Each structure stands twice: as C-alpha cells, then as structure tokens.
Coordinates of C-alpha atoms (C1' of nucleotides) in Angstrom, one line a residue:
Chain A
M11 CA 37.0 -17.4 16.5
D12 CA 38.5 -15.9 13.4
D13 CA 39.7 -12.5 14.4
R14 CA 40.5 -11.5 10.9
S15 CA 37.0 -11.7 9.4
G16 CA 36.6 -9.2 6.7
S17 CA 40.3 -8.6 6.4
D18 CA 40.4 -10.4 3.1
A19 CA 38.8 -7.4 1.6
L20 CA 42.1 -5.6 2.1
D21 CA 45.7 -5.9 1.1
G22 CA 48.2 -5.3 3.8
G23 CA 49.2 -1.9 2.6
G24 CA 45.7 -0.5 2.8
L25 CA 44.6 -0.4 -0.8
L26 CA 41.1 -1.7 -1.5
F27 CA 40.7 -4.9 -3.4
L28 CA 37.0 -5.5 -3.2
T29 CA 35.3 -8.0 -5.4
D30 CA 31.7 -7.7 -6.3
E31 CA 31.1 -10.7 -4.1
Q32 CA 32.7 -9.0 -1.1
L33 CA 30.7 -5.9 -1.6
L34 CA 27.5 -7.9 -1.6
K35 CA 28.6 -9.7 1.6
G36 CA 28.9 -6.3 3.1
S37 CA 25.2 -5.7 2.2
E38 CA 24.2 -8.9 3.7
A39 CA 26.1 -8.1 6.9
M40 CA 24.2 -4.8 7.0
F41 CA 20.9 -6.7 6.7
F42 CA 21.6 -9.3 9.4
A43 CA 23.1 -6.7 11.7
Y44 CA 20.1 -4.4 11.4
R45 CA 17.9 -7.3 12.4
G46 CA 20.0 -7.8 15.5
F47 CA 20.0 -4.1 16.2
T48 CA 16.3 -3.9 16.3
A49 CA 15.6 -7.2 18.0
D50 CA 15.7 -6.1 21.6
P51 CA 13.6 -2.9 21.2
D52 CA 11.1 -4.9 19.1
R53 CA 10.5 -7.3 22.0
I54 CA 10.0 -4.5 24.5
L55 CA 7.7 -2.7 22.1
A56 CA 5.6 -5.8 21.4
D57 CA 4.8 -6.0 25.1
S58 CA 3.6 -2.4 25.1
G59 CA 1.6 -2.9 21.9
Y60 CA 3.8 -0.5 19.8
G61 CA 6.0 -0.9 16.8
R62 CA 9.2 0.6 15.4
A63 CA 7.5 3.7 14.2
H64 CA 6.5 4.5 17.8
H65 CA 10.1 3.8 19.0
R66 CA 11.5 6.2 16.5
A67 CA 9.1 9.0 17.5
I68 CA 9.7 8.4 21.2
H69 CA 13.5 8.3 20.6
F70 CA 13.7 11.6 18.8
I71 CA 11.2 13.4 21.0
G72 CA 13.2 12.3 24.0
R73 CA 16.5 13.5 22.5
T74 CA 15.0 16.9 21.4
P75 CA 12.1 17.8 23.7
G76 CA 9.9 20.5 22.4
T77 CA 10.6 19.6 18.8
T78 CA 7.7 20.3 16.3
V79 CA 5.9 17.8 14.2
N80 CA 7.4 19.2 11.1
N81 CA 10.9 18.8 12.5
L82 CA 10.2 15.2 13.4
L83 CA 8.8 14.6 9.9
A84 CA 12.1 15.7 8.3
I85 CA 14.1 13.5 10.6
L86 CA 12.0 10.4 10.3
G87 CA 11.4 10.7 6.5
V88 CA 7.8 9.6 6.5
T89 CA 4.6 11.4 5.6
K90 CA 2.9 13.6 8.2
Q91 CA -0.2 11.5 7.9
S92 CA 1.8 8.4 8.9
L93 CA 3.6 10.1 11.7
N94 CA 0.3 11.6 12.9
R95 CA -1.3 8.2 13.5
V96 CA 1.7 7.2 15.6
L97 CA 1.7 10.5 17.6
R98 CA -2.0 10.3 18.1
S99 CA -1.8 6.9 19.8
L100 CA 1.2 8.0 21.9
I101 CA -0.7 11.1 23.0
E102 CA -3.9 9.2 23.7
D103 CA -1.9 6.7 25.8
G104 CA -0.3 9.5 27.7
L105 CA 3.3 8.9 26.6
V106 CA 3.6 12.2 24.7
E107 CA 2.3 15.6 25.3
S108 CA 1.6 18.0 22.5
R109 CA 1.6 21.8 23.3
V110 CA 0.4 24.4 21.0
G111 CA 3.2 26.8 20.0
T112 CA 3.2 30.1 21.9
K113 CA 4.7 32.1 19.0
D114 CA 3.2 30.2 16.1
K115 CA 0.0 28.6 17.1
R116 CA 0.1 26.3 14.1
E117 CA 3.0 24.4 15.5
R118 CA 2.7 21.6 18.1
H119 CA 5.7 21.1 20.4
L120 CA 6.2 17.5 21.6
F121 CA 7.4 16.3 25.0
L122 CA 7.6 12.9 26.7
T123 CA 5.5 12.5 29.8
D124 CA 7.0 10.6 32.7
T125 CA 5.4 7.4 31.3
G126 CA 6.8 8.2 27.9
D127 CA 10.2 8.8 29.4
A128 CA 10.1 5.5 31.2
L129 CA 9.5 3.6 28.0
D130 CA 12.2 5.7 26.3
R131 CA 14.6 4.7 29.0
S132 CA 13.8 1.0 28.8
L133 CA 14.2 1.0 25.0
S134 CA 17.4 3.0 24.9
D135 CA 18.9 0.9 27.7
A136 CA 18.4 -2.2 25.6
Q137 CA 19.8 -0.6 22.5
R138 CA 22.8 0.8 24.3
A139 CA 23.5 -2.6 25.8
R140 CA 23.5 -4.1 22.3
M141 CA 25.8 -1.4 21.0
R142 CA 28.1 -1.6 23.9
A143 CA 28.4 -5.4 23.5
A144 CA 29.1 -5.1 19.8
Y145 CA 31.7 -2.4 20.3
S146 CA 33.4 -4.4 23.0
A147 CA 33.6 -7.5 20.9
A148 CA 34.9 -5.6 17.9
G149 CA 37.4 -3.4 19.7
P150 CA 38.1 0.4 19.7
E151 CA 39.6 0.8 16.2
A152 CA 36.7 -1.1 14.8
V153 CA 34.2 1.4 16.3
Q154 CA 35.9 4.3 14.5
G155 CA 35.7 2.4 11.2
F156 CA 32.1 1.4 11.8
R157 CA 31.0 5.0 12.4
K158 CA 32.9 6.3 9.4
V159 CA 31.4 3.8 7.0
L160 CA 27.9 4.4 8.4
E161 CA 28.2 8.1 7.9
A162 CA 29.5 7.6 4.4
M163 CA 26.5 5.4 3.7
M164 CA 23.9 8.0 4.6
D165 CA 22.3 10.2 2.0
P166 CA 24.0 13.6 2.0
D167 CA 21.0 15.4 3.5
M168 CA 20.8 12.9 6.4
K169 CA 24.5 13.1 6.9
R170 CA 24.3 16.8 7.3
R171 CA 21.4 16.5 9.7
F172 CA 23.1 13.8 11.6
N173 CA 26.2 15.8 12.1
R174 CA 24.3 18.8 13.2
M175 CA 22.6 16.6 15.8
R176 CA 25.9 15.3 16.9
E177 CA 27.2 18.8 17.9
G178 CA 26.2 18.3 21.5
E179 CA 27.9 14.9 21.7
K180 CA 31.3 16.1 22.5
R181 CA 31.2 15.8 26.3
Chain B
M16 CA 35.5 17.5 6.2
D17 CA 36.2 16.3 9.7
D18 CA 38.3 13.2 9.2
R19 CA 38.1 12.3 12.9
S20 CA 34.3 11.9 13.2
G21 CA 33.6 9.3 15.8
S22 CA 37.1 9.4 17.2
D23 CA 35.8 11.2 20.3
A24 CA 34.4 7.8 21.4
L25 CA 38.0 6.7 22.0
D26 CA 41.0 7.7 23.9
G27 CA 44.3 7.6 22.2
G28 CA 45.5 4.4 23.6
G29 CA 42.5 2.4 22.4
L30 CA 40.5 2.0 25.6
L31 CA 36.8 2.6 25.2
F32 CA 35.2 5.6 26.9
L33 CA 31.7 5.5 25.6
T34 CA 29.1 7.6 27.2
D35 CA 25.4 6.7 27.0
E36 CA 25.1 9.6 24.7
Q37 CA 27.7 8.3 22.3
L38 CA 26.2 4.8 22.3
L39 CA 22.8 6.3 21.3
K40 CA 24.4 8.3 18.6
G41 CA 25.8 5.0 17.2
S42 CA 22.2 3.8 17.1
E43 CA 21.1 6.8 15.2
A44 CA 23.9 6.4 12.8
M45 CA 22.7 2.9 12.2
F46 CA 19.2 4.1 11.6
F47 CA 20.1 6.8 9.1
A48 CA 22.7 4.6 7.4
Y49 CA 20.2 1.8 6.9
R50 CA 17.9 4.3 5.2
G51 CA 20.7 5.3 2.8
F52 CA 21.5 1.6 2.3
T53 CA 18.0 0.7 1.1
A54 CA 17.3 4.0 -0.8
D55 CA 18.6 3.0 -4.2
P56 CA 17.1 -0.5 -4.4
D57 CA 13.8 1.0 -3.1
R58 CA 13.6 3.3 -6.0
I59 CA 14.3 0.5 -8.5
L60 CA 11.8 -1.7 -6.8
A61 CA 9.1 0.9 -6.8
D62 CA 9.4 1.1 -10.6
S63 CA 8.8 -2.7 -10.9
G64 CA 6.0 -2.6 -8.4
Y65 CA 7.8 -4.7 -5.8
G66 CA 9.0 -4.0 -2.2
R67 CA 11.9 -4.9 0.0
A68 CA 10.4 -8.3 0.7
H69 CA 10.8 -9.2 -3.0
H70 CA 14.3 -7.8 -3.0
R71 CA 15.4 -10.0 -0.2
A72 CA 13.9 -13.1 -1.8
I73 CA 15.5 -12.3 -5.2
H74 CA 18.8 -11.6 -3.5
F75 CA 19.1 -14.8 -1.6
I76 CA 17.7 -17.0 -4.5
G77 CA 20.3 -15.3 -6.7
R78 CA 23.1 -16.0 -4.4
T79 CA 22.1 -19.6 -3.6
P80 CA 20.3 -20.9 -6.7
G81 CA 18.3 -24.1 -6.0
T82 CA 17.7 -23.1 -2.4
T83 CA 14.5 -24.5 -0.9
V84 CA 11.6 -22.5 0.6
N85 CA 12.4 -23.7 4.0
N86 CA 16.0 -22.6 3.7
L87 CA 14.9 -19.1 2.6
L88 CA 12.5 -18.9 5.5
A89 CA 15.3 -19.5 8.0
I90 CA 17.5 -16.9 6.4
L91 CA 14.8 -14.2 6.0
G92 CA 13.2 -14.8 9.3
V93 CA 9.6 -14.3 8.2
T94 CA 6.6 -16.6 8.3
K95 CA 6.0 -19.0 5.4
Q96 CA 2.7 -17.2 4.7
S97 CA 4.4 -14.0 4.3
L98 CA 7.2 -15.4 2.1
N99 CA 4.7 -17.4 0.1
R100 CA 2.8 -14.3 -0.9
V101 CA 6.1 -12.8 -2.2
L102 CA 7.2 -15.9 -3.9
R103 CA 3.8 -16.4 -5.6
S104 CA 3.9 -13.0 -7.2
L105 CA 7.5 -13.5 -8.3
I106 CA 6.7 -16.8 -9.9
E107 CA 3.5 -15.5 -11.5
D108 CA 5.5 -12.6 -13.0
G109 CA 8.1 -15.0 -14.3
L110 CA 11.1 -13.8 -12.2
V111 CA 11.5 -17.0 -10.2
E112 CA 11.1 -20.6 -11.1
S113 CA 10.1 -23.3 -8.6
R114 CA 11.2 -26.8 -9.4
V115 CA 9.9 -29.9 -7.5
G116 CA 12.9 -31.6 -5.8
T117 CA 14.2 -34.8 -7.5
K118 CA 15.4 -36.5 -4.3
D119 CA 12.7 -35.2 -2.0
K120 CA 9.6 -34.3 -4.0
R121 CA 8.1 -32.3 -1.1
E122 CA 10.8 -29.6 -1.6
R123 CA 10.6 -26.8 -4.1
H124 CA 14.0 -25.6 -5.4
L125 CA 14.0 -21.9 -6.4
F126 CA 15.9 -20.3 -9.3
L127 CA 15.9 -16.9 -10.9
T128 CA 14.8 -16.8 -14.5
D129 CA 16.6 -14.5 -17.0
T130 CA 14.1 -11.8 -16.2
G131 CA 14.7 -12.3 -12.4
D132 CA 18.4 -12.3 -12.9
A133 CA 18.2 -9.0 -14.7
L134 CA 16.3 -7.4 -11.8
D135 CA 18.7 -9.0 -9.4
R136 CA 21.7 -7.5 -11.3
S137 CA 20.1 -4.1 -11.4
L138 CA 19.4 -4.1 -7.7
S139 CA 22.8 -5.5 -6.7
D140 CA 24.6 -3.1 -9.0
A141 CA 23.0 -0.2 -7.1
Q142 CA 23.7 -1.7 -3.7
R143 CA 27.3 -2.4 -4.6
A144 CA 27.8 1.1 -5.9
R145 CA 26.6 2.5 -2.6
M146 CA 28.8 0.1 -0.6
R147 CA 31.8 0.9 -2.7
A148 CA 31.3 4.6 -2.4
A149 CA 30.9 4.3 1.4
Y150 CA 34.0 2.1 1.7
S151 CA 36.1 4.5 -0.4
A152 CA 35.0 7.5 1.5
A153 CA 35.8 5.8 4.8
G154 CA 39.0 4.1 3.9
P155 CA 40.4 0.5 4.2
E156 CA 40.9 0.3 7.9
A157 CA 37.3 1.6 8.4
V158 CA 36.0 -1.3 6.3
Q159 CA 37.5 -3.9 8.6
G160 CA 36.0 -2.2 11.7
F161 CA 32.7 -1.8 10.0
R162 CA 32.4 -5.5 9.3
K163 CA 33.6 -6.5 12.8
V164 CA 31.0 -4.4 14.5
L165 CA 28.2 -5.5 12.2
E166 CA 29.0 -9.2 12.9
A167 CA 29.2 -8.5 16.6
M168 CA 25.7 -6.9 16.4
M169 CA 24.0 -9.9 14.8
D170 CA 22.1 -12.4 16.9
P171 CA 24.3 -15.5 17.4
D172 CA 22.2 -17.7 15.2
M173 CA 22.4 -15.3 12.3
K174 CA 26.1 -14.7 12.8
R175 CA 26.7 -18.4 12.5
R176 CA 24.5 -18.6 9.4
F177 CA 26.2 -15.6 8.0
N178 CA 29.7 -16.9 8.5
R179 CA 28.7 -20.2 7.0
M180 CA 27.4 -18.3 3.9
R181 CA 30.7 -16.4 3.8
E182 CA 32.8 -19.5 3.3
G183 CA 32.8 -19.2 -0.5
E184 CA 33.9 -15.6 -0.3
K185 CA 37.6 -16.3 0.0
R186 CA 38.6 -16.6 -3.6
Chain C
dT7 C1' -7.9 42.5 4.1
dT8 C1' -7.5 38.8 1.6
dG9 C1' -5.2 35.0 -0.5
dG10 C1' -1.7 31.7 -0.4
dA11 C1' 1.4 28.9 2.4
dA12 C1' 2.3 26.1 6.3
dA13 C1' 1.0 22.9 10.2
dG14 C1' -1.8 19.6 11.5
dT15 C1' -6.0 16.3 11.1
dC16 C1' -9.2 12.9 9.0
dA17 C1' -10.4 9.2 5.6
dA18 C1' -9.4 5.6 2.7
dC19 C1' -6.2 2.5 0.7
dA20 C1' -1.8 -0.7 -0.1
dT21 C1' 1.9 -3.5 1.5
dA22 C1' 3.9 -6.7 4.3
dG23 C1' 4.3 -8.4 8.5
dC24 C1' 1.7 -11.8 11.8
dT25 C1' -1.4 -16.0 13.8
dG26 C1' -4.4 -19.9 13.2
dA27 C1' -6.5 -23.6 10.7
dC28 C1' -6.3 -26.7 7.2
dA29 C1' -4.8 -29.6 2.8
dT30 C1' -1.6 -32.4 0.3
dA31 C1' 2.1 -35.1 -0.6
dA32 C1' 6.2 -37.3 0.5
dA33 C1' 9.3 -39.2 3.7
dA34 C1' 10.3 -41.5 7.9
dT35 C1' 9.2 -44.5 11.5
dC36 C1' 6.8 -48.0 14.0
Chain D
dG22 C1' 1.3 -51.5 5.9
dA23 C1' -0.3 -48.0 9.0
dT24 C1' 1.0 -43.9 11.4
dT25 C1' 3.5 -39.8 12.2
dT26 C1' 6.4 -36.2 10.8
dT27 C1' 8.0 -32.9 7.5
dA28 C1' 7.7 -29.6 3.6
dT29 C1' 5.0 -26.8 1.3
dG30 C1' 1.0 -24.2 0.0
dT31 C1' -3.5 -21.8 0.9
dC32 C1' -7.4 -19.3 3.1
dA33 C1' -9.1 -16.0 6.3
dG34 C1' -8.3 -12.3 9.2
dC35 C1' -5.6 -9.0 12.0
dT36 C1' -2.0 -5.3 12.8
dA37 C1' 1.6 -1.9 11.8
dT38 C1' 3.0 1.5 8.9
dG39 C1' 3.5 3.3 4.7
dT40 C1' 0.8 6.1 0.9
dT41 C1' -2.5 10.1 -1.4
dG42 C1' -6.2 13.3 -1.2
dA43 C1' -9.2 16.5 1.0
dC44 C1' -9.9 19.5 4.8
dT45 C1' -9.3 23.2 8.9
dT46 C1' -6.8 26.4 11.3
dT47 C1' -3.4 29.7 11.5
dC48 C1' 0.0 32.9 9.9
dC49 C1' 2.1 36.2 6.9
dA50 C1' 2.7 39.2 3.2
dA51 C1' 1.1 41.6 -1.0

DNA sequence: TTGGAAAGTCAACATAGCTGACATAAAATC
DNA sequence: GATTTTATGTCAGCTATGTTGACTTTCCAA
C-alpha cells in the first residue's frame, strides 16, 4: 500500500502547499472516517434499541459520574428537551440513576447503574479497538498529528472544555 | 499554548504506549472535532432551509458531475428512499439537474445548476477555511499524520472508494 | 417575602434516517 | 420474443433525534 498517502499536500521542507482540491479531500476523509468511527458502536446500540444520542450520554456520564444534566447539556450541545428524552429512556430502562442534589435540590446528579456500566464498557471496548487499530496502522508520529489537527478543528469553547477534561489523562 | 498536546500518548522513541483512557480521549477529540467540522456549513445550510443530507449530495455531485443516483447511494451509504427525498427537493428548487442517460436510459445523471454550484461554493469555501485554519495551527507534519489516521479509521470498502476518488488529486 | 432565574419536565412538531411494497422502463439473458 | 434483472422512483409508515414553547419546582437575592 502507498505509505505516503497525503504527503503530496506537503513539500519536503515542511511548508504547506495545499490546493483547494486537497483541502476538500481532507473534508471527505473526515466524513468517511467518522462513519467508520461510529460503525461499531452503532451496531451494538442497534441491538439494544438505542442510538448515538444514548451512546453520548452514557459515555459522558460514565466518564464523569455525578455530573448534572446542565453539565451534560453543555458538553453535548443539544437542547435540554432533546437530552431529557434520552435520559428518561435510559433511566426507565435502569441504565442510569438520577439523584436529586443534596445541596441544590433543583439539580439531578447522574450515575450509571451496573447495567449501564456494562453497556458503556461494551461500547467503549469497540471504540477503543477501532482507535487502537487505526493508530497502529498509522504509526506513532501520525497519532500526534491526528490529535493536533482535531484539536485545532474544534470550536474554541469546545477546545477549552476538552482540554479541561483532559487534565486527568496524564497517567 | 501547550505545543505538545497529545504527545503523552507516545514515548520518545516512537513506540506506542496508549492507555485505555488515552484511546477514549481520542474518541472524544473525534466527536468534538466533527462538531466543529460541520458547524460552518450547518449555519449556511440553515439559512437555505437544507440539512447535512443536502450538503453531502451537493458536495459529491459537485465533485463528480454526471454521477448516477446509484453511484451516489454507494458513496453516501443511505437508502435510495432517503436520498430520493433529498434529491427531489434539490431538483424542485433548481439546484440539481437530473438528465436521463444517453447510453442507458434507466440511469439519471446528476449535475449542479448555476444556483446549485453557488451554494456548493459557499459551503466548500467555509469548509476549506476551517480545514486550512486547522492545518495551519497544527503544522505540516501533523497534516500527514491526520490523514493517515483518518484513512486507517475508515471501513475497508470506504477506504478503497476514497483512494479511488483521490486519484485525480495529484496535480 | 416575593419575584426572577435556574433546573428539569411535558407536549408538539420537523428532519432525516429506516423498511417494505410496488411501478416503470430499459437492459440483459434465455 | 419472452423472461429476468437492474436502475430508478414513489407511497406509506416507523424511529431517532433535533427543535420551540409552556410549565413546575426550587433557589437566591433584592
């Protein structure tokens, strides 16, 4: 296989020579890659009768247990009404537990139940496997570049939020 | 700003030491970046009363004028009923033209009208600007890595299709 | 103490996926 | 020439996930 794919977007010295065509190809790569990225979780979710919105909720509740609905809204970037429908079904099905805040009783703190944690694990296992395979195929330097471009592509607010979330990452 | 973001996923020599946590952070980066990636086109589309489905159709018709419905179906990975609804509205609104095939009269060949081309330009300008900004911020080596990981993340079928589409890219 | 803001819920609607069934026309095959 | 396959389009109906608007409960501060 061609190991230099994408390298024609660069000159040897490191200066960027990107044609409009090449930039659009980057967009297409993003589109097709995102499809691959969601394919495995989508299959698992379909079996459980859930969709991507449920996946996102489960994922972020799993990573930050006790988070409030409002917090989740800011991360997911949807309306509270839309999120509420998703949360309601997850709570009804016993995957998520909602506890009224002790300090502020308006707030609901969200936790995964054991069942919810099991689905979370199954989904994140699949996603990790895909990421790991892609990283291995692309090589270590590629991973650094990948992360840099992704972060630069985020809206500034999201980038800030993302980097705040990343704090705990360093071993 | 921290220029080494993401570098903690690597040791100096280039071997991968990726924890489960770090792989999941890669997934989150993908999620947030995709949101940024679609944000500008989404705003433009909202003004015209269209959605992402219309964007995708316009994009690929613009890049491969004369493509058939079947071709588009394979690229977009949706059902013909779903695509048909989108195409019908684009044709009714005069953005896309559908011509009966000369050789095979069952086929419809799709083209952008001048109006369609104008919207396509406006959308791709926005998307290119975002890609260019991200590439500039991340640097040239990062762009190579970005493309490599994205390609490795695609499903094999899509990767093949994508690379076939890329042929014309090399000036 | 009261009035506004914040958190969450319920109702109703729109978009864009999906499946299934069916129609038409053209091409390919027997 | 008759039959089958292919390409496309359409109708009906379902689901997931967005939206806005109106409402309740709770908190806090003037």
